[in-house]
mmCIF file of C-alpha atoms and ligand atoms in Angstrom:
data_model
loop_
_atom_site.group_PDB
_atom_site.id
_atom_site.type_symbol
_atom_site.label_atom_id
_atom_site.label_comp_id
_atom_site.label_asym_id
_atom_site.label_seq_id
_atom_site.Cartn_x
_atom_site.Cartn_y
_atom_site.Cartn_z
ATOM 1 C CA MET A 1 16.543 -51.060 40.793
ATOM 2 C CA ALA A 2 18.560 -48.286 42.273
ATOM 3 C CA LYS A 3 22.220 -48.917 40.973
ATOM 4 C CA ARG A 4 25.204 -46.508 41.175
ATOM 5 C CA GLN A 5 24.300 -42.698 41.801
ATOM 6 C CA MET A 6 23.138 -40.818 38.558
ATOM 7 C CA LYS A 7 26.699 -39.095 37.620
ATOM 8 C CA HIS A 8 27.567 -39.222 34.302
ATOM 9 C CA ILE A 9 25.058 -38.167 31.784
ATOM 10 C CA LEU A 10 25.165 -38.634 28.148
ATOM 11 C CA VAL A 11 22.665 -36.480 25.822
ATOM 12 C CA ILE A 12 22.071 -37.845 22.580
ATOM 13 C CA GLY A 13 20.848 -34.903 19.765
ATOM 14 C CA ALA A 14 21.982 -32.459 22.194
ATOM 15 C CA ALA A 15 21.738 -29.582 19.145
ATOM 16 C CA GLY A 16 18.095 -30.475 18.445
ATOM 17 C CA GLN A 17 14.968 -28.738 19.952
ATOM 18 C CA ILE A 18 14.621 -30.534 23.016
ATOM 19 C CA GLY A 19 18.320 -31.829 23.528
ATOM 20 C CA SER A 20 19.693 -28.366 23.911
ATOM 21 C CA GLU A 21 17.595 -27.255 26.914
ATOM 22 C CA LEU A 22 17.774 -30.518 28.348
ATOM 23 C CA THR A 23 21.411 -30.767 28.324
ATOM 24 C CA MET A 24 21.496 -27.144 30.016
ATOM 25 C CA ALA A 25 19.049 -28.128 32.652
ATOM 26 C CA LEU A 26 20.785 -31.316 33.529
ATOM 27 C CA ARG A 27 24.268 -29.684 33.529
ATOM 28 C CA GLN A 28 22.465 -26.603 35.737
ATOM 29 C CA ARG A 29 21.687 -30.054 38.183
ATOM 30 C CA PHE A 30 24.352 -32.148 38.156
ATOM 31 C CA GLY A 31 27.314 -29.879 36.941
ATOM 32 C CA ASN A 32 28.502 -29.365 33.698
ATOM 33 C CA ASP A 33 31.250 -31.718 33.283
ATOM 34 C CA ASN A 34 29.425 -34.610 34.390
ATOM 35 C CA VAL A 35 26.798 -33.951 31.388
ATOM 36 C CA VAL A 36 28.120 -35.054 28.199
ATOM 37 C CA ALA A 37 26.207 -33.718 24.874
ATOM 38 C CA THR A 38 26.930 -35.303 21.435
ATOM 39 C CA GLY A 39 25.301 -34.243 18.106
ATOM 40 C CA ARG A 40 25.276 -36.206 14.779
ATOM 41 C CA LYS A 41 26.141 -33.097 12.179
ATOM 42 C CA THR A 42 25.253 -29.970 13.450
ATOM 43 C CA LYS A 43 27.030 -27.450 15.805
ATOM 44 C CA PRO A 44 24.934 -27.434 19.133
ATOM 45 C CA SER A 45 23.910 -23.991 20.152
ATOM 46 C CA ASP A 46 27.132 -21.734 22.072
ATOM 47 C CA ILE A 47 25.840 -22.272 25.425
ATOM 48 C CA VAL A 48 25.592 -26.371 25.058
ATOM 49 C CA PHE A 49 29.265 -26.249 23.124
ATOM 50 C CA GLU A 50 30.385 -23.732 25.556
ATOM 51 C CA SER A 51 29.505 -24.951 28.913
ATOM 52 C CA GLY A 52 30.544 -28.716 28.879
ATOM 53 C CA PRO A 53 31.615 -31.351 27.258
ATOM 54 C CA PHE A 54 30.521 -31.854 23.604
ATOM 55 C CA GLU A 55 31.475 -34.899 20.945
ATOM 56 C CA TYR A 56 30.202 -35.258 17.684
ATOM 57 C CA MET A 57 28.962 -38.975 17.243
ATOM 58 C CA ASP A 58 26.332 -40.683 15.163
ATOM 59 C CA VAL A 59 24.244 -42.976 17.432
ATOM 60 C CA THR A 60 24.172 -45.484 13.981
ATOM 61 C CA ASN A 61 27.536 -46.372 14.292
ATOM 62 C CA LYS A 62 27.717 -48.200 17.818
ATOM 63 C CA GLU A 63 31.473 -48.169 18.138
ATOM 64 C CA SER A 64 31.646 -44.532 18.087
ATOM 65 C CA LEU A 65 28.298 -44.623 20.761
ATOM 66 C CA LYS A 66 31.018 -46.650 22.574
ATOM 67 C CA LYS A 67 33.866 -44.795 22.981
ATOM 68 C CA VAL A 68 32.186 -41.307 24.103
ATOM 69 C CA ILE A 69 30.504 -43.919 27.072
ATOM 70 C CA GLU A 70 34.026 -45.261 27.939
ATOM 71 C CA THR A 71 35.540 -42.308 27.653
ATOM 72 C CA TYR A 72 33.239 -40.515 29.793
ATOM 73 C CA GLU A 73 31.989 -43.508 32.327
ATOM 74 C CA ILE A 74 28.335 -42.780 31.030
ATOM 75 C CA ASP A 75 26.110 -44.406 33.366
ATOM 76 C CA THR A 76 22.694 -42.491 32.455
ATOM 77 C CA MET A 77 21.935 -41.521 28.902
ATOM 78 C CA TYR A 78 18.653 -39.481 27.573
ATOM 79 C CA ASN A 79 18.318 -40.474 23.777
ATOM 80 C CA MET A 80 17.234 -37.421 22.085
ATOM 81 C CA ALA A 81 18.310 -37.769 18.442
ATOM 82 C CA ALA A 82 15.376 -38.867 16.175
ATOM 83 C CA ILE A 83 14.483 -38.115 12.608
ATOM 84 C CA LEU A 84 10.850 -36.489 13.131
ATOM 85 C CA SER A 85 7.433 -37.035 11.407
ATOM 86 C CA ALA A 86 7.764 -34.930 8.275
ATOM 87 C CA VAL A 87 11.529 -35.378 7.333
ATOM 88 C CA GLY A 88 10.938 -39.214 7.986
ATOM 89 C CA GLU A 89 8.337 -39.193 5.223
ATOM 90 C CA LYS A 90 10.755 -37.712 2.978
ATOM 91 C CA ASN A 91 13.618 -40.367 3.775
ATOM 92 C CA PRO A 92 11.812 -43.320 5.709
ATOM 93 C CA GLN A 93 14.596 -45.351 5.566
ATOM 94 C CA LEU A 94 17.138 -42.964 7.504
ATOM 95 C CA CYS A 95 13.932 -42.335 9.581
ATOM 96 C CA TRP A 96 14.316 -46.184 10.761
ATOM 97 C CA ASN A 97 18.150 -46.132 10.934
ATOM 98 C CA VAL A 98 18.531 -43.524 13.177
ATOM 99 C CA ASN A 99 15.457 -44.159 15.062
ATOM 100 C CA ILE A 100 15.303 -47.496 15.485
ATOM 101 C CA ASN A 101 18.832 -48.990 14.932
ATOM 102 C CA GLY A 102 20.347 -46.170 16.866
ATOM 103 C CA LEU A 103 18.161 -47.210 19.221
ATOM 104 C CA ILE A 104 19.070 -50.708 19.548
ATOM 105 C CA HIS A 105 22.635 -49.988 19.962
ATOM 106 C CA LEU A 106 21.918 -47.374 22.877
ATOM 107 C CA LEU A 107 19.753 -50.215 24.643
ATOM 108 C CA ASP A 108 22.589 -52.973 24.170
ATOM 109 C CA CYS A 109 25.326 -50.216 25.673
ATOM 110 C CA ALA A 110 23.334 -49.570 28.493
ATOM 111 C CA LYS A 111 23.209 -53.198 29.322
ATOM 112 C CA GLU A 112 26.964 -54.075 28.403
ATOM 113 C CA TYR A 113 27.574 -51.225 30.371
ATOM 114 C CA ASP A 114 25.287 -51.717 33.154
ATOM 115 C CA MET A 115 23.683 -48.575 33.345
ATOM 116 C CA THR A 116 21.529 -46.994 35.907
ATOM 117 C CA ARG A 117 18.772 -45.309 33.928
ATOM 118 C CA VAL A 118 17.566 -44.545 30.138
ATOM 119 C CA PHE A 119 14.915 -41.961 29.005
ATOM 120 C CA ILE A 120 14.031 -43.007 25.296
ATOM 121 C CA PRO A 121 11.230 -40.596 23.959
ATOM 122 C CA SER A 122 7.919 -41.472 22.181
ATOM 123 C CA SER A 123 5.590 -39.463 20.639
ATOM 124 C CA ILE A 124 1.694 -38.816 19.468
ATOM 125 C CA ALA A 125 3.307 -40.213 16.426
ATOM 126 C CA VAL A 126 2.520 -43.561 17.589
ATOM 127 C CA PHE A 127 -1.117 -43.221 17.206
ATOM 128 C CA GLY A 128 -2.934 -43.095 13.922
ATOM 129 C CA PRO A 129 -6.400 -42.791 11.815
ATOM 130 C CA GLN A 130 -7.918 -45.891 14.112
ATOM 131 C CA THR A 131 -6.920 -44.172 17.358
ATOM 132 C CA PRO A 132 -9.992 -42.276 19.436
ATOM 133 C CA LYS A 133 -8.903 -38.745 18.431
ATOM 134 C CA GLU A 134 -10.469 -36.982 21.454
ATOM 135 C CA ASN A 135 -8.802 -37.775 25.021
ATOM 136 C CA THR A 136 -6.775 -40.482 23.484
ATOM 137 C CA PRO A 137 -6.161 -43.223 26.547
ATOM 138 C CA GLN A 138 -3.125 -44.858 27.625
ATOM 139 C CA GLU A 139 -3.887 -48.238 26.320
ATOM 140 C CA THR A 140 -5.595 -47.774 22.581
ATOM 141 C CA ILE A 141 -4.785 -48.750 18.890
ATOM 142 C CA LEU A 142 -1.575 -48.325 17.891
ATOM 143 C CA LYS A 143 -1.509 -48.159 13.906
ATOM 144 C CA PRO A 144 0.519 -44.969 12.812
ATOM 145 C CA THR A 145 0.499 -44.440 9.114
ATOM 146 C CA THR A 146 4.375 -42.363 8.988
ATOM 147 C CA MET A 147 7.776 -43.864 9.532
ATOM 148 C CA TYR A 148 8.395 -41.751 12.450
ATOM 149 C CA GLY A 149 5.045 -43.617 14.268
ATOM 150 C CA VAL A 150 5.927 -46.662 13.374
ATOM 151 C CA SER A 151 9.986 -46.503 14.376
ATOM 152 C CA LYS A 152 8.378 -44.922 17.747
ATOM 153 C CA VAL A 153 5.815 -47.895 18.203
ATOM 154 C CA ALA A 154 8.418 -50.427 17.834
ATOM 155 C CA GLY A 155 10.877 -48.207 20.236
ATOM 156 C CA GLU A 156 8.385 -48.002 22.894
ATOM 157 C CA LEU A 157 7.903 -51.975 22.557
ATOM 158 C CA LEU A 158 11.687 -52.455 22.493
ATOM 159 C CA GLY A 159 12.307 -50.060 25.757
ATOM 160 C CA ASP A 160 9.372 -52.106 27.497
ATOM 161 C CA TYR A 161 11.229 -55.265 26.459
ATOM 162 C CA TYR A 162 14.675 -54.580 27.748
ATOM 163 C CA VAL A 163 13.118 -53.748 31.236
ATOM 164 C CA LYS A 164 11.645 -56.851 31.247
ATOM 165 C CA LYS A 165 13.913 -58.907 29.628
ATOM 166 C CA PHE A 166 17.176 -57.582 31.021
ATOM 167 C CA GLY A 167 16.347 -55.980 34.032
ATOM 168 C CA LEU A 168 17.223 -52.495 32.511
ATOM 169 C CA ASP A 169 16.023 -49.270 33.672
ATOM 170 C CA VAL A 170 14.252 -47.547 30.761
ATOM 171 C CA ARG A 171 11.591 -44.677 30.593
ATOM 172 C CA GLY A 172 9.807 -42.800 28.108
ATOM 173 C CA MET A 173 6.681 -40.814 27.139
ATOM 174 C CA ARG A 174 4.956 -39.762 24.137
ATOM 175 C CA TYR A 175 5.797 -36.229 23.959
ATOM 176 C CA PRO A 176 2.969 -34.266 21.917
ATOM 177 C CA GLY A 177 4.041 -31.321 19.683
ATOM 178 C CA ILE A 178 7.034 -29.207 21.768
ATOM 179 C CA ILE A 179 7.004 -25.265 21.511
ATOM 180 C CA SER A 180 9.988 -23.492 22.646
ATOM 181 C CA SER A 181 12.002 -20.403 21.850
ATOM 182 C CA GLU A 182 15.479 -21.299 22.074
ATOM 183 C CA THR A 183 16.419 -23.906 19.136
ATOM 184 C CA LEU A 184 13.831 -24.422 16.478
ATOM 185 C CA PRO A 185 12.221 -28.230 15.758
ATOM 186 C CA GLY A 186 13.926 -29.948 12.810
ATOM 187 C CA GLY A 187 11.589 -31.616 10.718
ATOM 188 C CA GLY A 188 8.458 -32.293 12.512
ATOM 189 C CA THR A 189 4.211 -31.474 11.580
ATOM 190 C CA THR A 190 3.896 -29.603 14.936
ATOM 191 C CA ASP A 191 6.931 -27.382 13.701
ATOM 192 C CA TYR A 192 4.162 -24.948 12.478
ATOM 193 C CA ALA A 193 3.309 -23.904 16.065
ATOM 194 C CA VAL A 194 7.215 -22.935 16.599
ATOM 195 C CA GLU A 195 7.659 -20.968 13.102
ATOM 196 C CA ILE A 196 4.109 -18.735 13.861
ATOM 197 C CA PHE A 197 5.970 -17.243 16.710
ATOM 198 C CA TYR A 198 8.838 -16.164 14.872
ATOM 199 C CA GLU A 199 6.978 -15.087 11.723
ATOM 200 C CA ALA A 200 4.834 -12.963 13.698
ATOM 201 C CA ILE A 201 7.480 -11.233 15.250
ATOM 202 C CA GLN A 202 9.960 -10.738 12.260
ATOM 203 C CA ASN A 203 7.211 -9.882 9.410
ATOM 204 C CA LYS A 204 3.613 -10.075 11.287
ATOM 205 C CA LYS A 205 2.472 -12.614 8.981
ATOM 206 C CA TYR A 206 2.786 -16.212 8.685
ATOM 207 C CA THR A 207 1.292 -19.182 6.178
ATOM 208 C CA CYS A 208 0.942 -22.143 8.139
ATOM 209 C CA PHE A 209 0.929 -25.533 6.507
ATOM 210 C CA VAL A 210 -1.703 -26.754 7.954
ATOM 211 C CA LYS A 211 -5.398 -26.128 8.305
ATOM 212 C CA GLU A 212 -6.955 -23.506 10.590
ATOM 213 C CA THR A 213 -9.210 -26.182 12.585
ATOM 214 C CA THR A 214 -6.426 -28.537 12.975
ATOM 215 C CA ARG A 215 -6.032 -29.157 16.695
ATOM 216 C CA LEU A 216 -3.180 -31.153 17.863
ATOM 217 C CA PRO A 217 -1.824 -32.033 22.086
ATOM 218 C CA MET A 218 1.041 -29.526 22.943
ATOM 219 C CA MET A 219 3.530 -28.605 25.506
ATOM 220 C CA TYR A 220 5.754 -25.424 26.408
ATOM 221 C CA MET A 221 9.148 -26.525 26.545
ATOM 222 C CA PRO A 222 9.550 -25.718 30.239
ATOM 223 C CA ASP A 223 6.920 -28.509 31.073
ATOM 224 C CA CYS A 224 8.453 -30.938 28.569
ATOM 225 C CA ILE A 225 11.633 -30.537 30.357
ATOM 226 C CA LYS A 226 10.046 -31.123 34.077
ATOM 227 C CA ALA A 227 8.008 -33.861 32.738
ATOM 228 C CA THR A 228 11.365 -35.549 31.665
ATOM 229 C CA LEU A 229 13.404 -35.054 34.360
ATOM 230 C CA ASP A 230 10.071 -35.635 37.289
ATOM 231 C CA LEU A 231 10.008 -39.460 34.922
ATOM 232 C CA MET A 232 13.352 -39.977 35.737
ATOM 233 C CA ASP A 233 13.291 -39.137 39.108
ATOM 234 C CA ALA A 234 10.506 -41.325 40.014
ATOM 235 C CA ASP A 235 10.451 -44.247 42.012
ATOM 236 C CA PHE A 236 10.880 -47.151 39.660
ATOM 237 C CA ASN A 237 8.588 -49.482 41.878
ATOM 238 C CA LYS A 238 5.566 -47.026 41.171
ATOM 239 C CA LEU A 239 5.672 -47.129 37.764
ATOM 240 C CA LYS A 240 3.388 -49.218 36.404
ATOM 241 C CA HIS A 241 4.375 -48.529 32.585
ATOM 242 C CA HIS A 242 7.658 -47.474 31.319
ATOM 243 C CA CYS A 243 7.991 -46.417 27.666
ATOM 244 C CA ASP A 244 5.164 -45.232 26.460
ATOM 245 C CA TYR A 245 3.516 -42.188 29.054
ATOM 246 C CA ASN A 246 0.547 -40.368 27.782
ATOM 247 C CA VAL A 247 1.687 -36.452 28.248
ATOM 248 C CA THR A 248 0.286 -33.144 27.183
ATOM 249 C CA ALA A 249 -0.360 -29.693 29.069
ATOM 250 C CA MET A 250 -2.942 -28.195 26.370
ATOM 251 C CA SER A 251 -4.466 -28.673 23.058
ATOM 252 C CA PHE A 252 -5.276 -25.794 20.542
ATOM 253 C CA SER A 253 -6.356 -25.628 16.531
ATOM 254 C CA ALA A 254 -3.543 -23.282 14.403
ATOM 255 C CA GLY A 255 -6.747 -20.896 14.334
ATOM 256 C CA GLU A 256 -7.148 -20.371 18.043
ATOM 257 C CA LEU A 257 -3.122 -20.025 18.340
ATOM 258 C CA ALA A 258 -3.113 -17.159 15.884
ATOM 259 C CA LYS A 259 -5.912 -15.675 17.573
ATOM 260 C CA GLU A 260 -4.000 -15.777 20.620
ATOM 261 C CA ILE A 261 -0.818 -14.121 19.187
ATOM 262 C CA THR A 262 -2.787 -11.143 18.012
ATOM 263 C CA LYS A 263 -3.727 -10.228 21.838
ATOM 264 C CA HIS A 264 -0.079 -9.311 22.020
ATOM 265 C CA ILE A 265 0.721 -8.090 18.067
ATOM 266 C CA PRO A 266 -2.893 -6.846 16.842
ATOM 267 C CA GLU A 267 -1.431 -6.409 13.023
ATOM 268 C CA PHE A 268 -0.764 -10.027 12.721
ATOM 269 C CA THR A 269 -2.319 -12.522 10.173
ATOM 270 C CA CYS A 270 -2.171 -15.813 9.401
ATOM 271 C CA THR A 271 -3.067 -17.610 6.020
ATOM 272 C CA TYR A 272 -3.513 -21.405 5.349
ATOM 273 C CA LYS A 273 -2.069 -23.451 2.809
ATOM 274 C CA PRO A 274 -1.816 -27.170 3.600
ATOM 275 C CA ASP A 275 0.952 -29.563 2.272
ATOM 276 C CA PHE A 276 1.913 -33.082 2.362
ATOM 277 C CA ARG A 277 1.698 -32.739 6.414
ATOM 278 C CA GLN A 278 -1.922 -32.005 6.777
ATOM 279 C CA ASP A 279 -2.570 -35.795 6.241
ATOM 280 C CA ILE A 280 0.320 -36.227 8.956
ATOM 281 C CA ALA A 281 -1.900 -34.055 11.378
ATOM 282 C CA ASP A 282 -4.930 -35.489 10.568
ATOM 283 C CA SER A 283 -3.694 -38.737 11.723
ATOM 284 C CA TRP A 284 -2.726 -37.585 15.025
ATOM 285 C CA PRO A 285 -5.030 -37.213 18.095
ATOM 286 C CA GLN A 286 -6.705 -33.626 18.919
ATOM 287 C CA SER A 287 -6.320 -34.298 22.971
ATOM 288 C CA ILE A 288 -4.667 -36.506 25.352
ATOM 289 C CA ASP A 289 -5.859 -38.401 28.246
ATOM 290 C CA ASP A 290 -2.362 -38.258 30.354
ATOM 291 C CA SER A 291 -3.661 -39.277 33.600
ATOM 292 C CA CYS A 292 -1.452 -42.189 34.380
ATOM 293 C CA ALA A 293 1.560 -39.975 33.914
ATOM 294 C CA ARG A 294 -0.787 -37.857 36.836
ATOM 295 C CA GLU A 295 -1.105 -40.681 38.866
ATOM 296 C CA GLU A 296 1.932 -42.655 38.912
ATOM 297 C CA TRP A 297 4.772 -40.169 38.801
ATOM 298 C CA ASN A 298 2.520 -36.798 39.642
ATOM 299 C CA TRP A 299 3.035 -35.420 36.005
ATOM 300 C CA LYS A 300 1.482 -31.670 36.356
ATOM 301 C CA HIS A 301 1.792 -29.025 33.723
ATOM 302 C CA SER A 302 2.039 -25.344 34.242
ATOM 303 C CA PHE A 303 1.819 -23.607 30.903
ATOM 304 C CA ASP A 304 -1.318 -23.326 28.959
ATOM 305 C CA LEU A 305 -2.463 -21.512 25.699
ATOM 306 C CA SER A 306 -2.120 -18.013 27.279
ATOM 307 C CA LYS A 307 0.725 -18.367 29.290
ATOM 308 C CA MET A 308 2.718 -20.126 26.866
ATOM 309 C CA THR A 309 2.006 -17.681 24.357
ATOM 310 C CA LYS A 310 3.138 -15.018 26.543
ATOM 311 C CA ASP A 311 6.328 -16.191 27.191
ATOM 312 C CA MET A 312 7.177 -17.094 23.734
ATOM 313 C CA ILE A 313 6.613 -13.265 22.724
ATOM 314 C CA GLN A 314 8.595 -12.204 25.358
ATOM 315 C CA ALA A 315 11.384 -14.410 24.752
ATOM 316 C CA LEU A 316 11.252 -13.961 21.147
ATOM 317 C CA GLY A 317 10.226 -10.282 21.283
ATOM 318 C CA LYS A 318 13.498 -9.109 23.153
ATOM 319 C CA ARG A 319 16.074 -11.113 20.887
ATOM 320 C CA HIS A 320 14.169 -9.480 17.731
ATOM 321 C CA GLU A 321 15.162 -6.302 19.520
ATOM 322 C CA GLN A 322 18.491 -7.377 20.224
ATOM 323 C CA GLY A 323 18.682 -8.418 16.360
ATOM 324 C CA LYS A 324 19.172 -11.824 17.308
ATOM 325 C CA LEU A 325 15.727 -13.508 16.966
ATOM 326 C CA TYR A 326 17.415 -16.595 15.111
ATOM 327 C CA GLY A 327 20.266 -16.702 18.115
HETATM 328 N N1 LIG B 401 6.491 -33.134 16.820
HETATM 329 C C1 LIG B 401 6.864 -33.918 16.168
HETATM 330 C C2 LIG B 401 6.612 -33.842 15.034
HETATM 331 O O1 LIG B 401 6.025 -33.303 14.852
HETATM 332 C C3 LIG B 401 5.523 -34.892 16.965
HETATM 333 O O2 LIG B 401 6.422 -35.964 17.946
HETATM 334 O O3 LIG B 401 7.065 -34.816 14.302
#
């Protein structure tokens, strides 16, 4: 499968939570000018905007995608553009359009321009109420109840189809909730696990939109970036799966997270006021079996709840002292 050297990389959705940090990790590794960042509307962080090429581009518009690919002679793509679960329930049509029509454009372009490799992330949202909730296996029932989940199941199948039918090298994993300190997440159900830190630092209190007992699989951003790069580095011939790897690092309830934060900020209090996102959270697994990823491409996480919490509070605390908590 190895074609050309990976050199000209496109990160779609580089203004987002994962895309922004992934862009910087890729620029560090492959050189600033070799990693083109794109965003739909939102201006990315200063560091993404200033450290290398950036273009405004909407993945639902195939011609604009082709233009960027041709201008920069792109041979590798990371599709980090997505409408997440909570926003997707408010606007299912948009969710389908961006997550599926955008994805097809991208896969077709990868084929047309004979690209080396494509990364298309999936999510724990592919699972649904009938999926086993504990230690969810790699191969299991995929009957999600959100449009985001529906689009991600279809995305995994599409990616696998392009591998089998056209010999394209497409890879992806089911991200759990991602916690990070650089760019805020945009409209997911697991956003509370990030918001809680900002509110704890700034106001010493937080009203959580899921119940205290709600437990979901999670991962800290350094592990998320590592997982993404490791899967993209893996030997294609060793991969038995392509676009649907289960990955996880930790699972905790909202109450356990709040308790961990009080170890650092004793006056912090958390109250719980579930909204429509509770139903979404309840439809997802509490913990994930990611042994296929661990066996096939040596996935290994570094951050657990206590290490992640300490690091988040340190990073956000420092920014708060400088008066720049929100960047
Ligand atoms: N973080 C995502 C969401 O909550 C799940 O992949 O929508």
